Coordinates of C-alpha atoms and ligand atoms in Angstrom, one line a residue:
X313 CA 3.5 222.1 263.9
X314 CA 0.8 222.0 261.5
X315 CA -1.4 220.5 259.0
X316 CA -3.3 222.0 254.8
X317 CA -6.0 219.8 254.2
X318 CA -5.6 220.0 250.2
X319 CA -8.5 217.3 249.6
X320 CA -10.5 214.3 251.1
X321 CA -11.4 216.6 253.8
X322 CA -15.6 216.6 253.3
X323 CA -15.6 214.2 250.5
X324 CA -13.4 210.3 249.7
X325 CA -11.0 211.1 246.7
X326 CA -8.1 213.4 246.5
X327 CA -5.8 212.4 249.7
X328 CA -3.1 214.9 249.8
X329 CA -2.2 216.6 253.7
X330 CA 1.0 218.8 253.6
X331 CA 2.2 218.1 257.8
X332 CA 4.5 220.7 258.5
X333 CA 7.1 219.0 261.6
X334 CA 10.3 219.1 262.5
X335 CA 11.4 221.9 260.5
X336 CA 10.4 219.7 257.4
X337 CA 7.3 219.2 255.0
X338 CA 5.8 216.0 254.5
X339 CA 3.1 215.4 251.8
X340 CA 0.9 212.8 253.1
X341 CA -0.5 210.7 250.7
X342 CA -1.2 212.9 246.9
X343 CA -4.2 211.7 245.3
X344 CA -6.6 212.3 242.4
X345 CA -9.7 214.1 242.5
X346 CA -12.2 211.6 241.4
X347 CA -16.0 212.7 240.3
X348 CA -17.4 215.5 238.6
X349 CA -15.0 216.1 235.6
X350 CA -14.6 219.6 235.0
X351 CA -14.2 220.3 238.6
X352 CA -12.3 217.5 239.0
X353 CA -9.8 218.6 236.4
X354 CA -9.2 221.8 237.8
X355 CA -8.2 220.6 241.0
X356 CA -5.7 217.8 239.8
X357 CA -3.9 220.2 237.3
X358 CA -3.8 222.5 240.3
X359 CA -3.6 220.8 243.5
X360 CA -2.6 224.1 244.7
X361 CA 0.7 223.0 246.7
X362 CA 3.4 224.0 245.8
X363 CA 5.6 220.9 245.7
X364 CA 9.0 222.5 245.1
X365 CA 9.1 223.7 248.8
X366 CA 7.6 219.8 249.7
X367 CA 10.6 218.1 250.7
X368 CA 9.1 214.0 251.0
X369 CA 5.9 212.6 250.1
X370 CA 4.6 210.0 252.8
X371 CA 2.4 207.4 250.7
X372 CA -0.3 205.2 252.6
X373 CA -1.4 203.2 249.3
X374 CA -1.0 203.1 246.1
X375 CA -5.0 203.3 245.4
X376 CA -5.0 205.7 242.4
X377 CA -6.5 208.7 245.1
X378 CA -4.2 208.7 246.9
X379 CA -1.3 207.8 245.1
X380 CA -2.8 209.2 241.5
X381 CA -1.7 212.8 242.0
X382 CA 2.4 211.8 242.4
X383 CA 3.8 212.3 237.8
X384 CA 1.4 216.0 238.6
X385 CA 3.9 216.4 241.5
X386 CA 7.1 216.1 239.3
X387 CA 6.0 217.5 237.0
X388 CA 5.4 220.7 239.0
X389 CA 9.1 220.6 241.0
X390 CA 8.3 217.9 243.5
X391 CA 12.1 216.4 243.4
X392 CA 12.3 214.6 246.8
X393 CA 12.0 210.8 247.4
X394 CA 8.4 209.2 248.5
X395 CA 9.0 206.3 250.3
X396 CA 6.6 203.5 250.6
X397 CA 6.0 200.1 251.0
X398 CA 7.6 197.6 248.3
X399 CA 4.3 196.6 247.2
X400 CA 2.2 199.7 247.1
X401 CA 6.2 200.6 244.2
X402 CA 5.1 197.4 242.3
X403 CA 1.2 198.4 242.3
X404 CA 2.0 202.6 241.4
X405 CA 3.9 201.6 238.8
X406 CA 1.5 199.6 237.1
X407 CA -1.6 201.6 238.2
X408 CA 0.4 205.3 237.2
X409 CA 0.6 204.1 234.2
X410 CA -2.5 202.3 233.8
X411 CA -3.7 206.1 234.9
X412 CA -2.0 208.0 232.3
X413 CA -2.5 205.7 229.6
X414 CA -6.9 207.0 230.6
X415 CA -5.5 210.6 230.9
X416 CA -4.2 210.6 227.8
X417 CA -7.0 208.7 225.4
X418 CA -10.1 211.3 227.8
X419 CA -7.5 214.2 226.0
X420 CA -7.4 212.5 222.7
X421 CA -11.5 212.3 222.6
X422 CA -12.1 215.5 223.7
X423 CA -9.6 217.3 221.6
X424 CA -11.4 215.5 218.1
X425 CA -15.3 216.8 219.6
X426 CA -13.2 219.9 219.2
X427 CA -11.7 219.5 215.7
X428 CA -9.0 222.2 214.9
X429 CA -11.2 224.6 216.7
X430 CA -10.2 225.8 219.5
X431 CA -6.9 225.2 221.9
X432 CA -5.9 221.1 222.6
X433 CA -6.0 219.7 225.7
X434 CA -2.7 218.8 227.1
X435 CA -3.1 215.2 229.0
X436 CA -3.0 215.7 232.8
X437 CA 0.3 213.7 232.7
X438 CA 2.0 210.7 230.1
X439 CA 2.8 207.4 231.1
X440 CA 6.5 208.7 230.3
X441 CA 5.2 211.4 233.4
X442 CA 4.3 208.2 235.1
X443 CA 7.4 206.4 234.7
X444 CA 9.9 209.7 235.9
X445 CA 8.2 209.7 238.7
X446 CA 8.4 206.1 239.7
X447 CA 12.8 207.5 240.0
X448 CA 12.2 208.9 243.0
X449 CA 10.7 205.8 245.0
X450 CA 12.5 204.7 248.4
X451 CA 10.6 201.4 249.4
X452 CA 10.7 199.9 253.5
X453 CA 8.1 197.4 254.7
X454 CA 6.0 198.1 257.6
X455 CA 7.5 197.7 260.9
X456 CA 10.7 199.5 259.8
X457 CA 12.0 202.4 261.0
X458 CA 13.9 204.9 259.0
X459 CA 15.0 208.3 259.5
X460 CA 13.8 210.4 256.2
X461 CA 15.9 213.3 257.8
X462 CA 18.0 214.2 260.8
X463 CA 15.8 214.1 264.0
X464 CA 12.3 212.7 262.1
X465 CA 11.6 208.5 262.3
X466 CA 9.2 207.7 260.8
X467 CA 7.5 203.4 260.8
X468 CA 4.8 202.1 257.7
X469 CA 2.3 199.8 260.1
X470 CA -0.4 196.9 258.8
X471 CA -3.3 199.2 257.7
X472 CA -5.5 195.7 256.1
X473 CA -7.3 197.6 253.3
X474 CA -5.3 196.1 250.3
X475 CA -1.5 195.0 249.9
X476 CA 1.1 196.9 250.6
X477 CA -1.4 199.5 252.7
X478 CA 0.6 200.9 255.8
X479 CA -0.5 203.4 258.9
X480 CA 2.1 206.7 258.8
X481 CA 3.4 207.1 262.4
X482 CA 5.6 209.9 262.2
X483 CA 7.9 211.2 265.6
X484 CA 9.4 214.0 265.8
X485 CA 10.4 216.9 268.8
X486 CA 8.7 219.8 268.4
X487 CA 9.4 222.3 271.6
X488 CA 11.9 220.6 272.7
X489 CA 8.7 217.5 273.3
X490 CA 9.2 214.5 272.0
X491 CA 5.3 214.3 269.8
X492 CA 4.0 211.4 267.4
X493 CA 2.0 212.0 264.7
X494 CA -0.1 208.8 263.6
X495 CA -2.0 209.2 260.0
X496 CA -4.5 206.1 259.3
X497 CA -4.3 206.1 255.4
X498 CA -8.0 203.6 254.5
X499 CA -8.3 201.6 256.8
X500 CA -9.2 198.0 256.7
X501 CA -11.2 195.2 258.5
X502 CA -10.0 193.1 261.4
X503 CA -10.4 189.2 259.4
X504 CA -10.7 190.2 255.7
X505 CA -8.8 188.1 253.5
X506 CA -5.9 187.8 251.9
X507 CA -3.7 190.9 253.9
X508 CA -2.7 191.0 257.6
X509 CA -4.8 192.9 260.3
X510 CA -4.5 196.9 260.6
X511 CA -2.3 197.5 264.0
X512 CA -4.2 198.6 267.0
X513 CA -0.5 199.0 268.6
X514 CA 0.6 202.9 268.3
X515 CA -0.1 205.7 270.8
X516 CA 0.1 208.9 269.8
X517 CA -0.5 212.4 270.4
X518 CA -2.7 213.2 267.1
X519 CA -4.0 211.0 264.8
X520 CA -5.8 212.0 261.4
X521 CA -7.6 209.1 260.1
X522 CA -10.2 208.6 257.4
X523 CA -13.7 207.8 258.0
X524 CA -15.4 206.4 254.9
X525 CA -17.9 204.6 256.7
X526 CA -18.5 206.4 260.0
X527 CA -22.3 205.8 259.8
X528 CA -22.5 202.6 258.2
X529 CA -21.9 198.7 259.5
X530 CA -20.7 196.0 257.1
X531 CA -22.1 192.8 256.8
X532 CA -20.0 189.7 258.7
X533 CA -17.6 188.3 255.9
X534 CA -19.3 184.8 257.3
X535 CA -22.0 186.1 255.5
X536 CA -21.0 187.8 251.9
X537 CA -19.4 185.0 251.2
X538 CA -23.0 183.0 252.3
X539 CA -24.7 184.7 249.5
X540 CA -22.6 184.9 247.8
X541 CA -22.4 181.1 247.5
X542 CA -26.1 181.4 246.9
X543 CA -26.3 183.1 243.8
X544 CA -23.0 181.2 242.5
X545 CA -25.9 178.3 242.8
X546 CA -28.5 179.8 241.7
X547 CA -26.8 181.6 238.4
X548 CA -25.0 178.3 237.7
X549 CA -28.4 176.3 238.2
X550 CA -30.7 177.8 235.5
X551 CA -26.8 177.7 233.0
X552 CA -26.0 181.3 233.5
X553 CA -22.9 183.6 234.0
X554 CA -22.1 185.7 237.1
X555 CA -21.0 189.5 236.1
X556 CA -19.0 190.7 238.8
X557 CA -17.6 194.0 237.9
X558 CA -14.2 194.7 239.8
X559 CA -11.7 197.1 240.5
X560 CA -8.2 196.3 239.6
X561 CA -6.7 195.8 243.5
X562 CA -7.8 194.4 245.5
X563 CA -11.3 193.8 245.1
X564 CA -10.4 191.1 242.2
X565 CA -8.1 189.0 244.1
X566 CA -10.3 189.3 247.3
X567 CA -13.1 187.3 245.6
X568 CA -10.3 184.8 243.8
X569 CA -10.6 184.1 247.0
X570 CA -13.5 183.7 248.8
X571 CA -14.5 181.7 245.6
X572 CA -11.6 179.4 245.7
X573 CA -12.5 178.5 249.3
X574 CA -16.3 177.8 248.3
X575 CA -15.5 175.6 245.6
X576 CA -12.5 173.5 247.8
X577 CA -15.4 173.1 250.4
X578 CA -17.9 171.6 248.3
X579 CA -20.3 174.9 249.1
X580 CA -20.6 175.2 245.1
X581 CA -20.3 172.8 242.1
X582 CA -17.5 174.5 240.3
X583 CA -18.0 176.3 237.4
X584 CA -15.0 178.6 235.3
X585 CA -14.2 181.7 236.4
X586 CA -12.8 184.3 233.4
X587 CA -10.3 187.8 235.2
X588 CA -11.2 189.3 231.6
X589 CA -8.8 193.0 232.3
X590 CA -5.2 193.4 231.8
X591 CA -4.5 195.3 234.8
X592 CA -6.2 193.1 237.1
X593 CA -3.8 190.1 236.2
X594 CA -1.1 192.8 236.4
X595 CA -2.3 193.4 239.4
X596 CA -2.5 189.5 241.0
X597 CA 0.7 188.8 240.0
X598 CA 2.5 191.7 241.7
X599 CA 0.2 190.2 244.5
X600 CA 1.4 186.4 244.5
X601 CA 5.2 188.4 244.6
X602 CA 4.2 190.3 248.2
X603 CA 3.6 186.8 250.1
X604 CA 5.4 189.5 253.2
X605 CA 2.1 191.0 253.5
X606 CA -0.1 188.4 253.4
X607 CA -1.6 187.0 256.8
X608 CA -0.9 183.8 258.4
X609 CA -4.4 181.6 256.8
X610 CA -3.0 183.3 253.3
X611 CA 0.6 182.0 253.5
X612 CA -0.4 178.4 254.3
X613 CA -2.3 178.2 251.3
X614 CA 0.4 179.5 249.3
X615 CA 3.0 177.0 251.4
X616 CA 0.3 174.7 250.6
X617 CA 0.6 174.9 246.7
X618 CA 0.4 177.7 244.1
X619 CA -1.8 180.2 246.3
X620 CA -5.0 182.0 246.3
X621 CA -4.9 182.9 242.2
X622 CA -4.5 179.7 241.2
X623 CA -7.2 176.7 240.9
X624 CA -7.9 174.5 238.1
X625 CA -11.1 176.5 236.9
X626 CA -9.2 179.8 237.2
X627 CA -8.7 181.4 233.3
X628 CA -6.5 184.9 232.2
X629 CA -7.7 186.5 229.2
X630 CA -5.2 189.0 228.4
X631 CA -6.1 189.7 224.6
X632 CA -8.8 191.6 222.9
X633 CA -9.9 188.0 220.5
X634 CA -9.8 186.4 224.3
X635 CA -12.5 188.5 225.5
X636 CA -14.9 188.6 223.0
X637 CA -14.3 184.9 221.9
X638 CA -16.5 184.5 226.2
X639 CA -19.1 186.9 224.1
X640 CA -19.7 183.3 221.8
X641 CA -20.0 180.7 224.6
X642 CA -23.4 179.7 226.7
X643 CA -22.5 177.9 229.9
X644 CA -22.3 178.7 233.7
X645 CA -19.4 180.7 234.9
X646 CA -18.2 183.7 236.4
X647 CA -16.9 186.8 234.6
X648 CA -15.2 189.1 236.9
X649 CA -13.7 192.3 234.7
X650 CA -13.1 196.7 235.3
X651 CA -14.2 198.8 235.0
X652 CA -15.0 198.5 239.1
X653 CA -17.6 201.3 238.7
X654 CA -19.1 200.1 235.2
X655 CA -18.0 203.1 233.5
X656 CA -14.9 202.3 231.1
X657 CA -13.7 198.7 229.7
X658 CA -14.6 195.8 229.4
X659 CA -17.4 195.7 231.8
X660 CA -19.6 196.7 229.2
X661 CA -19.3 194.8 226.5
X662 CA -20.0 191.8 228.7
X663 CA -22.4 194.0 230.2
X664 CA -24.2 194.5 226.8
X665 CA -23.4 190.9 226.1
X666 CA -25.5 190.3 229.9
X667 CA -28.2 192.2 230.3
X668 CA -30.8 191.2 228.4
X669 CA -30.7 187.7 229.6
X670 CA -32.4 186.1 232.3
X671 CA -29.7 183.6 232.8
X672 CA -28.0 185.7 233.9
X673 CA -26.9 187.6 237.0
X674 CA -24.6 190.7 237.6
X675 CA -23.1 190.8 240.6
X676 CA -21.9 194.5 242.4
X677 CA -19.7 194.0 244.8
X678 CA -18.5 197.6 245.5
X679 CA -18.9 201.4 246.4
X680 CA -20.5 202.1 242.8
X681 CA -20.6 206.8 243.8
X682 CA -22.9 208.4 241.9
X683 CA -24.0 209.0 238.3
X684 CA -22.1 205.9 237.2
X685 CA -23.4 202.6 235.7
X686 CA -22.7 201.0 237.8
X687 CA -25.4 202.6 240.6
X688 CA -27.6 202.9 238.3
X689 CA -27.6 199.2 238.3
X690 CA -27.9 199.2 241.6
X691 CA -30.4 201.3 242.2
X692 CA -32.2 199.1 239.6
X693 CA -32.9 200.9 236.3
X694 CA -34.8 199.1 234.3
X695 CA -33.3 199.9 231.1
X696 CA -29.9 200.9 231.0
X697 CA -26.8 203.4 227.9
X698 CA -24.3 201.8 226.9
X699 CA -22.6 202.9 223.8
X700 CA -25.6 204.3 222.6
X701 CA -27.5 200.5 222.7
X702 CA -30.7 201.1 225.0
X703 CA -30.5 197.7 226.3
X704 CA -33.8 196.8 228.7
X705 CA -32.4 194.9 232.3
X706 CA -33.6 191.1 232.3
X707 CA -30.9 189.7 234.0
X708 CA -30.6 189.1 237.7
X709 CA -28.5 192.0 239.5
X710 CA -27.6 191.1 242.6
X711 CA -25.6 193.1 245.5
X712 CA -23.2 192.1 248.2
X713 CA -21.9 195.2 250.3
X714 CA -20.1 193.1 253.2
X715 CA -16.9 192.8 250.8
X716 CA -15.8 196.7 251.5
X717 CA -12.1 196.9 252.2
X718 CA -12.9 199.8 254.6
X719 CA -13.2 199.7 258.0
X720 CA -17.3 199.9 258.9
X721 CA -18.6 202.6 261.2
X722 CA -17.2 200.0 264.7
X723 CA -14.2 199.4 263.2
X724 CA -12.9 202.9 262.6
X725 CA -14.8 203.6 266.5
X726 CA -12.6 200.7 267.8
X727 CA -9.0 202.4 265.8
X728 CA -10.2 205.8 267.7
X729 CA -10.5 203.9 270.9
X730 CA -6.9 202.3 270.8
X731 CA -4.4 204.0 268.3
X732 CA -6.1 207.2 268.8
X733 CA -6.3 206.4 273.1
X734 CA -3.5 208.2 273.7
X735 CA -3.9 211.4 271.1
X736 CA -5.1 215.1 272.5
X737 CA -6.9 215.5 269.5
X738 CA -8.1 212.9 267.1
X739 CA -8.9 214.5 262.6
X740 CA -11.0 212.9 260.9
X741 CA -9.9 212.9 256.7
X742 CA -11.6 211.0 253.8
X743 CA -15.9 210.5 254.3
X744 CA -18.6 212.4 253.2
X745 CA -19.7 215.1 255.0
X746 CA -22.5 213.3 257.1
X747 CA -20.0 209.5 257.1
X748 CA -17.2 211.8 259.0
X749 CA -20.4 214.3 261.7
X750 CA -21.8 211.1 263.0
X751 CA -18.4 209.0 263.4
X752 CA -17.1 212.0 264.6
X753 CA -20.2 212.4 267.3
X754 CA -19.9 209.0 268.8
X755 CA -15.8 209.2 269.4
X756 CA -16.2 212.4 271.1
X757 CA -19.0 211.3 273.2
X758 CA -17.6 208.0 274.2
X759 CA -14.6 208.6 274.5
X760 CA -14.3 212.5 275.2
X761 CA -11.8 213.2 273.3
X762 CA -11.5 215.9 270.6
X763 CA -12.5 215.7 267.5
X764 CA -12.0 217.7 264.3
X765 CA -13.4 217.8 260.4
X766 CA -11.5 219.8 258.2
X767 CA -13.0 221.4 255.1
X768 CA -10.9 221.6 252.0
X769 CA -7.9 224.5 252.2
X770 CA -8.2 224.3 256.2
X771 CA -5.1 224.9 258.0
X772 CA -4.7 223.2 261.7
X773 CA -2.3 225.1 263.5
X774 CA -1.3 221.9 266.8
X775 CA 1.7 224.8 268.2
X776 CA 4.7 223.7 269.3
X777 CA 3.0 220.7 271.2
X778 CA 0.1 218.7 270.0
X779 CA -3.9 220.4 271.6
X780 CA -4.1 223.2 270.2
X781 CA -6.6 223.6 268.0
X782 CA -6.7 226.1 264.4
X783 CA -9.2 226.8 262.2
X784 CA -10.5 223.2 261.5
X785 CA -14.3 223.2 262.1
X786 CA -15.7 221.3 265.3
Ligands
ZN1280 ZN1 -8.5 202.7 248.9

């Protein structure tokens, strides 16, 4: 039994872990590498995996850094099943198509730049490729065991990260004994809105877990909601608008949930809320279709009326004309738009319109990667460039970190202690090196378990039974 790390090892994107167990080859997630263009493009075009030899993909959730290379796998000969929860499958149908459209637009842009010189750049994959890969999906809800191949049993368990997100528990026989392997996928936080809390019940022999915030502790949900109320109140009293760049899946729905609660409790005088992103609208529609993923509080809301994504002040904008029409309205309002890191999409038009206005607030609620416009705003840039226009930042820029959909250092440690309490070995993936190594040290010290952080390309030989280390770095 062994595991090879093809991505998200010493980094956070491109989750692709090849697990060889029970005589079969499973790919745990098949995600896109994101970041510096030339490097990520190379790793996405050729992930280095012989996809024809992979028996099945087990998919933890729909985020593109976990699912975005499935079309590439299919183009390179993968023909097996992709197992996921039903909500993950539905979210993949819109996210993979959206990813394909971005690759197509990128390739067209680069080909225009090149003119007739040089060879044509082909998109990583097309919307047709994305659609073809959807045919391979098989869905199984959380908690129900299935047997993808004789003698191998798999169960998805709630991960509490986004709609449909799951941990993956695989049981098989190795060297004459039963072995359980648990992959955390991306792990959410206890008490997050909408989705259920992460399931901490499994007791595997081997644990592969994420470490995104291995060295950071988040603000509480209550503190975050309180700060949101304060920011809305003060901006509305200046008759300004609050502009929120947000990821289409997860963050947009969480923000809607909080705003609705603040409006209903009377903490904030309600102003109109506009969700201006076709992808966010589609994703919200899919949230509505999966009440089986909701926590008890959200179920109560749904049972009461139309659910957390419908309230009087909420408007969804699909058309470009509708989006542009917002520019002419100078009244208190909230505009939620994508992309989350302000790199492309309609948020750029809204930023151009709002950044020069001292009455407005730009509210950053997500992780902003280095080199993005969102990061420059977060770091307090006085001037930024949007569409080749230099804009002086006069609007207030605020940040709330407590809406993160990832467990923080304490949450991850608790998970390692409970779900990993039986494990002979714990391996940390999906984290920048400083975050993973801090968590690794904490787990070793606190639990006495063997813990390691592999690098990309490492092979961890688990032998006929877990506990034998390979050449993964300690
Ligand atoms: Zn994720």
